[in-house]
Amino acid sequence: MPESTWKIHELRQQVAVIDGKQAPSIVLKNTRYLHSVLKKWVNGNIWILNDRIVYVGNEIPTKLTNTEVVDLQGKVVVPGYIEPHVHPFQLYHPQSFADFASQSGTTTFIADNISYVLSLPNQKAFSILDQLKKSPFSFYWWARFDSQTEIENEDELFTNKSVLEWLERNDVIVGGELTGWPRIARGDDMMLYWIQASKIKGKKVEGHFPGASEKTLARMKLFGADGDHEAMTIEEVENRILHGYAVTLRHSSIRPDLPILLEGILEKKLNIFDHLMMTTDGSTPSFYQDGVMDKCIQIAIDAGVSPIDAYNMATYNIARYYNMNHLHGLIATGRFASLNILKDEFSPNPEAVLSKGVWLKRDNQKVNSLPKIDWGHFKPLNLSFKLSDDDFQFSMPIGIEMINDVITKPYSINLQFNKRELPVGLDQSYLLLIDRNGKWRVNTMIKGFDTHVKGFASSYSNTGEIIVIGKNIEDMMLAFEELKKLKGGIVLTENGEVVTSIPLPINGTLFDGDVEELIEYELTLKSELKKRGYKHSDLIYTLLFLQSTHLPYIRITPRGIYDVMQKKVMLPAVMR
């Protein structure tokens, strides 16, 4: 449960407003607001002192010295939206994505901590979290139990001490997500202990169970999982509800399932909207051009869900489930003053946004940005080595074939490897994964990524290692060299020239700028890759999940080519 927010003297000041001894900061009068518990629209006035709602009702304060009074006659007010499953490292970072999301009404994140665990000691990571806590935006966090890939030092990163330090924080409210759940089924008692520790500390445990059978759902429920966001069909939604899971409906760049799921729920007349939440599940930047949680609400309303249920799935239901409805998700006395002012209940993209008592948007214009934070603990990517011809030795019998954006399977390679350039038009390319410290490499082929990409390099990946792809060895080397100059990024090269690139100077994985600018970079890169035969929809997730062993069937990892189903290395990494 989130910690108590207000000090004793602040509580006295808040009560002094009720007693008429102190003026509130803001009064929103003549509001028509959503009361999420009553599930009805209520008329009244909202008094705010600094970042807290101190009164909601029919009264007007007797003392209004220096109070900002805003008449909202004809407008609708709803709670600030909550995104309950954020991966805040999809090229953007937590501050930049929060600043962007707030403009469409999302004022609270419950976010993944994996990028911190893989890159920083806990105390440095916690200093970043503490900076973010000072922002007029609400950040809460998960505590991961595994890396979702195969790395040699996983036991050093996910120690009992480290995981428990994360779980001790009051702003960490989730254990998981459980991408490594098969380990528990195989007898990993340490992960099971961390689940128990989460439960003892009052934190929810989030599953990650795509395609799970009924018995798997039952086993994981017994082990301690509380919720899951991986339902892809109405039958999977219903099955999770039957087993007592909290269900978060997903609408993301790789799984835009929300309209189909809602259609199924309405067709089957399942009266379960009080028990559902929604998420965009850490989508890539350009997916958010038309909104974040407001987009989910709009989809729900357009599908025929009542507006009150649609708003509750993005506010109150989430706050209640995570035991923080004393602070979020409800327009009532004592909650954070995080509110969205709408044209009407059918238009969830707000005209104005108040977050913790600070106006971030007014009259459809941005009026305040979230404060920048110091990312100095994440060091720039300094690649101190060069690639040589020795690094481009391809003689393995097994390659990786892309079935879709993120699912891969093994295939038998039938090519001659003495060529410095593969023919364009071929749907196979060279693929290297290189340690960012230059100690090892993994070589194979990738099928189905492209037909005409000559050189491509990315420091954005699951573990921050370097991915190099292409048909021309000189262009692959050029892409790597350009990556070095950028100190991190994604680079596309062709015929000795840089076609386009995205600079990622924070740890080699994160963009240091606004999400709006990042979207333009991403759209340009996707367009250029599409011209060169990339037929999938989400390049950024392709790069992230090439190493991710929570998805079938074969992955390229720091340990080598890994068979996910057999849990073994097929071809080991080679020391350079």
XYZ file of C-alpha atoms in Angstrom:
576
model
C 0.000 0.000 0.000
C 1.369 3.500 -0.801
C 2.736 5.367 2.172
C 0.991 8.217 3.967
C 1.615 11.353 1.945
C 0.870 14.332 4.157
C 2.691 15.549 7.251
C 0.872 16.586 10.432
C 1.105 20.316 9.753
C -0.302 19.753 6.257
C -3.243 17.820 7.678
C -3.931 20.719 10.068
C -3.907 23.160 7.156
C -6.327 20.987 5.193
C -8.769 20.860 8.081
C -8.362 24.624 8.509
C -9.832 25.040 5.025
C -12.954 23.150 6.142
C -13.130 25.363 9.247
C -12.931 28.546 7.158
C -9.595 29.566 8.672
C -7.555 29.054 5.511
C -8.387 29.522 1.865
C -8.081 26.615 -0.556
C -5.715 26.829 -3.512
C -8.338 25.978 -6.123
C -12.109 25.647 -6.148
C -13.827 23.923 -9.053
C -17.451 25.025 -8.854
C -20.591 23.878 -10.630
C -18.986 20.585 -11.557
C -20.708 17.510 -12.880
C -18.344 14.811 -11.719
C -18.149 11.035 -11.704
C -18.558 9.405 -8.320
C -16.985 6.052 -9.021
C -18.468 4.211 -6.020
C -22.026 5.434 -6.521
C -21.500 4.910 -10.270
C -23.394 8.088 -11.084
C -22.779 11.662 -12.163
C -23.027 14.098 -9.243
C -23.210 17.894 -9.138
C -21.056 19.757 -6.640
C -17.990 21.836 -5.843
C -14.457 20.542 -5.350
C -12.086 22.276 -2.926
C -8.368 21.694 -3.323
C -5.432 22.652 -1.120
C -2.122 22.138 -2.889
C -2.165 18.506 -4.083
C -5.196 17.191 -2.136
C -8.966 17.330 -2.447
C -10.159 18.590 0.928
C -13.896 18.722 0.276
C -16.457 17.668 -2.330
C -20.061 18.765 -1.930
C -22.534 21.600 -2.321
C -20.761 24.177 -0.137
C -18.498 27.034 -1.253
C -15.593 28.012 1.058
C -16.163 31.069 3.247
C -12.553 32.162 2.749
C -11.306 32.577 -0.817
C -8.246 34.806 -0.423
C -5.940 34.169 -3.414
C -8.036 31.127 -4.334
C -8.331 30.235 -8.022
C -12.047 29.710 -8.662
C -12.882 27.860 -11.880
C -16.495 27.650 -13.047
C -17.011 24.290 -14.788
C -20.651 24.733 -15.709
C -21.362 22.454 -18.678
C -18.153 20.418 -18.248
C -17.577 16.925 -16.861
C -14.881 15.974 -14.330
C -13.432 12.477 -13.924
C -10.479 11.112 -11.931
C -7.021 11.193 -13.491
C -6.432 8.007 -15.465
C -4.170 5.225 -14.195
C -1.973 3.110 -16.491
C -1.511 -0.089 -14.443
C 1.071 -1.895 -16.582
C 3.768 0.431 -17.938
C 7.097 -0.584 -19.463
C 8.681 2.888 -19.294
C 11.729 2.060 -21.400
C 10.402 1.632 -24.937
C 12.940 4.210 -26.176
C 11.186 6.794 -23.979
C 11.929 7.004 -20.239
C 9.594 7.388 -17.243
C 9.707 11.203 -17.083
C 9.285 11.784 -20.821
C 6.479 9.259 -21.177
C 4.669 10.578 -18.099
C 4.949 14.145 -19.423
C 3.470 12.975 -22.729
C 0.746 10.773 -21.219
C -0.411 13.474 -18.818
C -1.556 15.637 -21.728
C -4.247 13.082 -22.538
C -5.262 12.605 -18.909
C -3.077 9.785 -17.556
C -1.703 10.971 -14.219
C -0.531 7.728 -12.576
C 1.822 4.953 -13.702
C 2.380 1.505 -12.193
C 5.643 0.700 -13.911
C 8.228 -1.977 -14.626
C 11.585 -1.758 -12.816
C 13.568 -4.148 -15.019
C 15.705 -1.515 -16.752
C 16.912 -0.335 -13.339
C 17.681 -3.854 -12.106
C 19.697 -4.751 -15.199
C 21.657 -1.477 -15.298
C 22.064 0.021 -11.808
C 22.767 -0.899 -8.203
C 19.643 -0.487 -6.097
C 20.669 2.684 -4.324
C 21.300 4.514 -7.596
C 18.021 3.214 -8.983
C 16.197 4.344 -5.845
C 17.652 7.849 -6.176
C 15.956 8.111 -9.590
C 12.667 6.876 -8.150
C 12.960 9.446 -5.377
C 13.453 12.221 -7.938
C 10.343 11.095 -9.795
C 8.314 11.111 -6.564
C 8.757 14.892 -6.390
C 6.949 15.346 -9.695
C 3.264 16.396 -9.999
C 2.569 12.908 -11.311
C 2.143 9.632 -9.429
C 4.712 6.894 -10.021
C 4.419 3.397 -8.566
C 6.597 0.411 -9.407
C 6.907 -3.352 -9.781
C 9.626 -5.553 -8.331
C 10.784 -8.016 -10.968
C 11.929 -11.511 -10.010
C 13.721 -12.476 -13.258
C 15.379 -10.941 -16.321
C 13.094 -12.619 -18.919
C 16.203 -13.746 -20.828
C 19.292 -15.927 -20.325
C 22.197 -13.977 -18.818
C 25.230 -15.353 -17.008
C 24.940 -12.999 -14.024
C 21.202 -13.312 -13.327
C 21.892 -14.711 -9.845
C 24.021 -11.639 -9.084
C 21.302 -9.207 -10.189
C 18.269 -10.947 -8.682
C 19.596 -11.740 -5.236
C 17.334 -12.203 -2.236
C 18.753 -9.002 -0.740
C 18.169 -6.979 -3.906
C 14.603 -8.166 -4.509
C 13.618 -7.621 -0.863
C 15.069 -4.099 -0.958
C 12.689 -3.332 -3.816
C 9.771 -4.918 -1.980
C 10.499 -2.808 1.112
C 9.714 0.400 -0.787
C 6.222 1.788 -0.269
C 6.032 2.965 -3.881
C 6.587 -0.626 -5.059
C 3.109 -2.145 -5.106
C 3.512 -5.127 -7.456
C 5.599 -8.284 -7.421
C 6.389 -9.492 -10.938
C 5.329 -9.638 -13.667
C 5.985 -13.375 -13.577
C 7.660 -13.867 -16.951
C 9.732 -16.627 -15.321
C 6.745 -18.522 -13.935
C 7.830 -21.919 -15.405
C 10.736 -21.839 -12.946
C 8.250 -21.902 -10.079
C 6.474 -24.880 -11.607
C 9.865 -26.624 -11.895
C 10.590 -26.090 -8.213
C 12.248 -22.644 -7.886
C 11.500 -21.947 -4.222
C 13.362 -18.629 -4.206
C 10.925 -17.082 -6.669
C 8.061 -18.591 -4.700
C 9.514 -17.029 -1.550
C 9.532 -13.605 -3.256
C 5.866 -14.094 -4.170
C 5.103 -14.868 -0.524
C 7.122 -11.836 0.593
C 5.096 -9.653 -1.772
C 1.839 -10.958 -0.362
C 2.953 -10.488 3.246
C 3.813 -6.849 2.446
C 0.368 -6.283 0.944
C 1.517 -6.107 -2.672
C -0.234 -7.664 -5.638
C 1.491 -10.302 -7.774
C 1.039 -9.913 -11.524
C 1.173 -12.938 -13.770
C 2.347 -13.305 -17.335
C 0.449 -16.291 -18.659
C -0.165 -16.067 -22.422
C -2.033 -19.103 -23.700
C -2.035 -20.704 -20.246
C -4.135 -23.807 -19.745
C -6.794 -23.997 -17.061
C -4.520 -26.130 -14.873
C -1.619 -23.685 -15.301
C -3.895 -20.857 -14.197
C -4.965 -22.935 -11.192
C -1.367 -23.767 -10.257
C -0.235 -20.154 -10.513
C -3.222 -18.950 -8.512
C -2.254 -21.378 -5.754
C 1.337 -20.138 -5.924
C 0.076 -16.597 -5.304
C -0.617 -14.796 -8.590
C -3.392 -12.217 -8.229
C -3.905 -10.856 -11.719
C -2.999 -11.307 -15.372
C -3.077 -9.129 -18.471
C -2.386 -11.748 -21.159
C -5.930 -12.804 -22.146
C -6.207 -12.721 -25.947
C -9.703 -14.173 -26.354
C -13.002 -13.837 -24.544
C -12.636 -17.470 -23.427
C -9.315 -16.601 -21.768
C -10.895 -13.601 -20.034
C -13.716 -15.767 -18.718
C -11.328 -18.520 -17.631
C -9.255 -16.069 -15.588
C -12.372 -14.645 -13.961
C -13.550 -18.170 -13.110
C -10.245 -18.853 -11.344
C -10.459 -15.640 -9.338
C -7.911 -13.538 -11.218
C -8.099 -9.795 -11.612
C -8.144 -9.283 -15.384
C -6.515 -6.386 -17.182
C -7.633 -6.056 -20.797
C -4.785 -5.170 -23.132
C -4.640 -2.824 -26.096
C -1.036 -2.566 -27.206
C 1.087 -2.095 -30.291
C 1.610 -5.864 -30.629
C -1.679 -7.048 -29.090
C -4.482 -4.529 -29.902
C -7.076 -6.908 -28.482
C -9.361 -4.563 -26.534
C -12.173 -4.107 -29.110
C -12.499 -7.872 -29.657
C -12.440 -8.652 -25.944
C -15.048 -6.014 -25.138
C -17.259 -7.237 -27.974
C -17.106 -10.746 -26.535
C -17.898 -9.578 -23.001
C -20.925 -7.611 -24.220
C -22.165 -10.421 -26.488
C -21.984 -12.948 -23.644
C -23.576 -10.418 -21.273
C -20.861 -10.952 -18.676
C -21.540 -8.562 -15.815
C -17.871 -8.193 -14.912
C -16.923 -4.587 -15.686
C -16.407 -3.832 -11.980
C -13.645 -6.458 -12.027
C -11.794 -5.372 -15.174
C -8.930 -2.963 -15.825
C -7.278 -1.770 -19.041
C -3.681 -1.240 -20.140
C -1.605 -0.301 -23.191
C 1.138 -2.645 -21.902
C 4.223 -0.539 -22.651
C 3.556 0.110 -26.320
C 6.123 1.686 -28.592
C 6.095 5.467 -29.129
C 4.120 5.879 -32.361
C 1.248 3.753 -30.998
C 0.481 6.634 -28.641
C -0.121 9.284 -31.311
C -3.848 9.163 -30.527
C -3.670 8.792 -26.766
C -2.781 6.548 -23.848
C -5.458 5.479 -21.343
C -7.944 7.894 -22.896
C -7.647 5.774 -26.053
C -8.674 2.664 -24.113
C -11.649 4.495 -22.608
C -12.735 5.737 -26.025
C -12.527 2.207 -27.466
C -14.688 0.940 -24.605
C -17.309 3.658 -25.075
C -17.349 3.091 -28.842
C -17.814 -0.649 -28.235
C -20.992 0.035 -26.254
C -19.644 -0.065 -22.692
C -21.355 2.507 -20.478
C -19.159 5.603 -19.976
C -19.114 5.078 -16.196
C -17.829 1.523 -16.545
C -15.324 2.657 -19.174
C -13.887 5.364 -16.895
C -13.842 3.054 -13.881
C -11.776 0.467 -15.781
C -9.072 3.129 -16.165
C -9.394 4.695 -12.702
C -11.337 3.367 -9.722
C -11.121 -0.354 -10.499
C -7.339 -0.089 -10.690
C -7.018 1.997 -7.538
C -9.303 -0.336 -5.583
C -7.462 -3.467 -6.740
C -4.048 -2.043 -5.808
C -5.314 -0.822 -2.403
C -4.757 2.836 -3.194
C -8.289 4.145 -3.674
C -7.699 6.279 -0.595
C -5.421 8.325 -2.886
C -6.457 7.656 -6.476
C -9.328 6.797 -8.754
C -12.114 8.562 -6.847
C -13.260 12.176 -6.690
C -13.821 12.432 -2.965
C -12.370 14.068 0.117
C -8.775 13.119 0.899
C -7.695 11.981 -2.558
C -4.989 13.468 -4.737
C -6.199 16.406 -6.786
C -5.619 14.594 -10.063
C -8.589 15.375 -12.264
C -9.538 15.523 -15.919
C -11.964 18.116 -17.213
C -13.877 16.873 -20.237
C -16.142 18.339 -22.879
C -18.617 15.548 -22.055
C -18.598 11.958 -20.826
C -18.186 10.618 -24.365
C -14.905 12.517 -24.927
C -12.191 11.100 -22.638
C -9.344 13.196 -24.077
C -9.486 16.068 -21.576
C -9.628 19.775 -22.266
C -7.751 20.346 -18.998
C -5.638 18.184 -16.679
C -4.938 18.822 -13.017
C -2.321 16.457 -11.562
C -1.577 16.603 -7.841
C -2.999 20.127 -7.847
C -0.841 21.381 -10.734
C -2.378 22.398 -14.042
C -0.616 20.507 -16.799
C -3.138 21.309 -19.521
C -5.774 24.025 -19.906
C -8.047 24.926 -22.793
C -6.531 22.054 -24.781
C -3.037 23.536 -24.453
C -0.033 22.294 -22.486
C 0.711 24.755 -19.703
C 3.285 22.885 -17.607
C 5.845 20.139 -18.186
C 6.986 17.613 -15.633
C 10.414 18.530 -14.260
C 13.426 16.903 -15.900
C 15.425 14.494 -13.787
C 19.099 13.592 -13.647
C 19.876 10.424 -15.607
C 23.573 10.646 -14.749
C 23.567 7.258 -13.012
C 22.970 5.728 -16.439
C 26.312 6.076 -18.141
C 26.553 6.773 -21.903
C 27.353 3.795 -24.051
C 31.079 3.838 -24.809
C 31.949 1.022 -27.188
C 35.734 0.810 -26.966
C 36.192 -1.927 -29.551
C 35.861 -2.373 -33.291
C 34.287 -5.149 -35.286
C 36.627 -7.148 -37.497
C 36.197 -9.775 -40.185
C 36.616 -12.394 -37.460
C 33.310 -11.272 -35.979
C 31.481 -12.135 -39.187
C 32.015 -15.876 -39.154
C 28.732 -17.559 -40.024
C 28.862 -21.341 -40.131
C 26.056 -22.433 -37.840
C 23.348 -24.840 -39.031
C 20.446 -23.217 -37.149
C 18.933 -19.784 -37.667
C 16.053 -17.784 -36.191
C 12.873 -17.386 -38.225
C 10.365 -14.674 -37.331
C 6.774 -15.926 -37.276
C 5.472 -12.470 -36.330
C 6.810 -9.378 -34.569
C 7.913 -11.299 -31.474
C 7.525 -15.065 -31.938
C 10.500 -16.884 -33.470
C 11.260 -20.489 -34.371
C 14.410 -22.358 -35.473
C 15.097 -23.092 -39.121
C 17.811 -24.976 -41.013
C 20.256 -22.714 -42.849
C 21.109 -23.704 -46.412
C 23.391 -20.885 -47.559
C 27.056 -20.487 -48.421
C 28.796 -18.293 -45.844
C 31.885 -17.187 -47.752
C 30.119 -14.115 -49.110
C 30.558 -10.583 -47.802
C 27.137 -9.723 -49.179
C 23.932 -11.701 -49.407
C 21.644 -11.040 -52.377
C 18.942 -8.403 -51.855
C 15.453 -9.829 -52.110
C 16.441 -12.759 -49.916
C 14.427 -12.939 -46.702
C 17.509 -14.044 -44.723
C 20.144 -11.788 -43.162
C 23.205 -12.082 -40.958
C 22.482 -11.587 -37.242
C 25.006 -10.822 -34.491
C 24.518 -10.207 -30.797
C 27.622 -8.575 -29.303
C 28.469 -7.905 -25.685
C 28.559 -4.155 -25.071
C 31.975 -4.685 -23.451
C 33.222 -6.615 -26.465
C 33.857 -9.874 -24.606
C 31.666 -12.278 -26.602
C 29.469 -12.594 -29.650
C 26.674 -14.832 -30.951
C 26.383 -15.349 -34.722
C 23.432 -16.758 -36.641
C 20.986 -15.929 -39.426
C 17.585 -14.306 -39.156
C 14.783 -15.154 -41.582
C 11.711 -12.985 -42.118
C 13.171 -9.748 -40.742
C 13.721 -8.063 -44.106
C 14.523 -8.484 -47.786
C 16.721 -5.458 -48.553
C 18.400 -4.263 -45.311
C 22.146 -3.998 -45.884
C 23.249 -2.684 -42.504
C 21.437 -2.223 -39.198
C 22.628 -1.881 -35.591
C 20.831 -1.304 -32.310
C 21.959 -0.859 -28.724
C 18.297 -1.080 -27.737
C 17.644 -4.657 -26.668
C 16.405 -6.614 -23.665
C 19.801 -6.587 -21.936
C 21.404 -3.595 -23.663
C 23.732 -5.749 -25.768
C 24.323 -4.792 -29.405
C 22.211 -6.276 -32.207
C 23.652 -6.107 -35.740
C 21.659 -7.263 -38.777
C 22.228 -7.018 -42.510
C 23.168 -8.478 -45.858
C 26.353 -6.481 -46.426
C 29.243 -6.816 -43.982
C 30.682 -3.351 -44.765
C 27.296 -1.711 -44.149
C 26.869 -3.711 -40.935
C 30.270 -2.467 -39.753
C 29.298 1.095 -40.711
C 26.067 0.841 -38.717
C 28.049 -0.320 -35.697
C 30.551 2.551 -36.062
C 27.730 5.090 -36.321
C 26.225 3.555 -33.185
C 29.529 4.184 -31.415
C 29.510 7.847 -32.473
C 25.962 8.296 -31.175
C 26.906 6.591 -27.884
C 23.837 4.458 -28.318
C 20.951 4.257 -30.736
C 19.423 2.497 -33.710
C 21.081 2.922 -37.114
C 20.136 1.897 -40.673
C 22.845 2.023 -43.359
C 23.052 1.284 -47.072
C 25.792 1.504 -49.691
C 28.210 3.212 -47.316
C 25.699 5.856 -46.144
C 23.577 6.317 -43.020
C 19.930 6.188 -44.094
C 18.410 7.120 -40.729
C 19.075 6.762 -37.014
C 17.597 7.299 -33.556
C 20.014 8.586 -30.898
C 19.664 6.822 -27.537
C 22.289 8.487 -25.325
C 20.888 7.385 -21.938
C 22.487 3.986 -21.317
C 22.362 3.317 -25.051
C 18.668 2.453 -24.731
C 16.696 5.631 -23.958
C 15.964 8.799 -25.945
C 16.811 12.079 -24.217
C 13.959 14.248 -25.422
C 10.210 14.601 -25.780
C 8.055 11.676 -26.869
C 6.592 13.787 -29.682
C 10.056 14.117 -31.235
C 10.785 10.446 -30.615
C 7.604 9.441 -32.457
C 8.860 11.217 -35.574
C 12.193 9.390 -35.340
C 10.424 6.049 -34.953
C 8.016 6.652 -37.835
C 10.911 7.533 -40.141
C 12.830 4.394 -39.165
C 9.764 2.172 -39.602
C 9.067 3.711 -43.004
C 12.627 3.113 -44.222
C 12.605 -0.460 -42.955
C 9.234 -1.137 -44.554
C 10.718 -0.056 -47.887
C 13.414 -2.674 -47.299
C 11.083 -5.548 -46.612
C 10.353 -5.369 -42.878
C 6.774 -6.685 -43.010
C 5.909 -6.694 -39.313
C 4.262 -3.893 -37.357
C 6.493 -3.213 -34.361
C 10.258 -3.054 -34.871
C 10.984 -1.900 -31.305
C 9.311 -4.957 -29.794
C 11.114 -7.167 -32.296
C 14.432 -5.836 -31.005
C 13.370 -6.146 -27.373
C 12.054 -9.693 -27.640
C 14.798 -11.262 -29.765
C 16.425 -12.093 -26.412
C 13.296 -12.688 -24.340
C 12.976 -16.282 -23.181
C 9.428 -15.952 -21.866
C 8.206 -16.339 -25.461
C 8.639 -19.351 -27.790
C 10.559 -20.916 -29.439
C 14.162 -19.850 -29.973
C 16.071 -16.757 -28.820
C 19.466 -15.157 -29.232
C 20.787 -14.474 -25.724
C 24.073 -13.582 -24.013
C 24.561 -17.297 -23.370
C 24.010 -18.214 -27.023
C 21.156 -19.493 -29.188
C 18.599 -20.711 -26.662
C 15.820 -23.278 -27.057
C 12.994 -21.909 -24.895
C 10.960 -25.104 -24.817
C 13.880 -27.409 -23.982
C 15.480 -24.851 -21.611
C 18.955 -25.314 -23.096
C 21.621 -23.511 -25.108
C 21.739 -24.879 -28.644
C 24.803 -22.917 -29.800
C 26.955 -21.154 -27.170
C 28.302 -17.615 -27.346
C 31.863 -17.286 -28.653
C 34.534 -15.324 -26.805
C 36.073 -12.588 -28.973
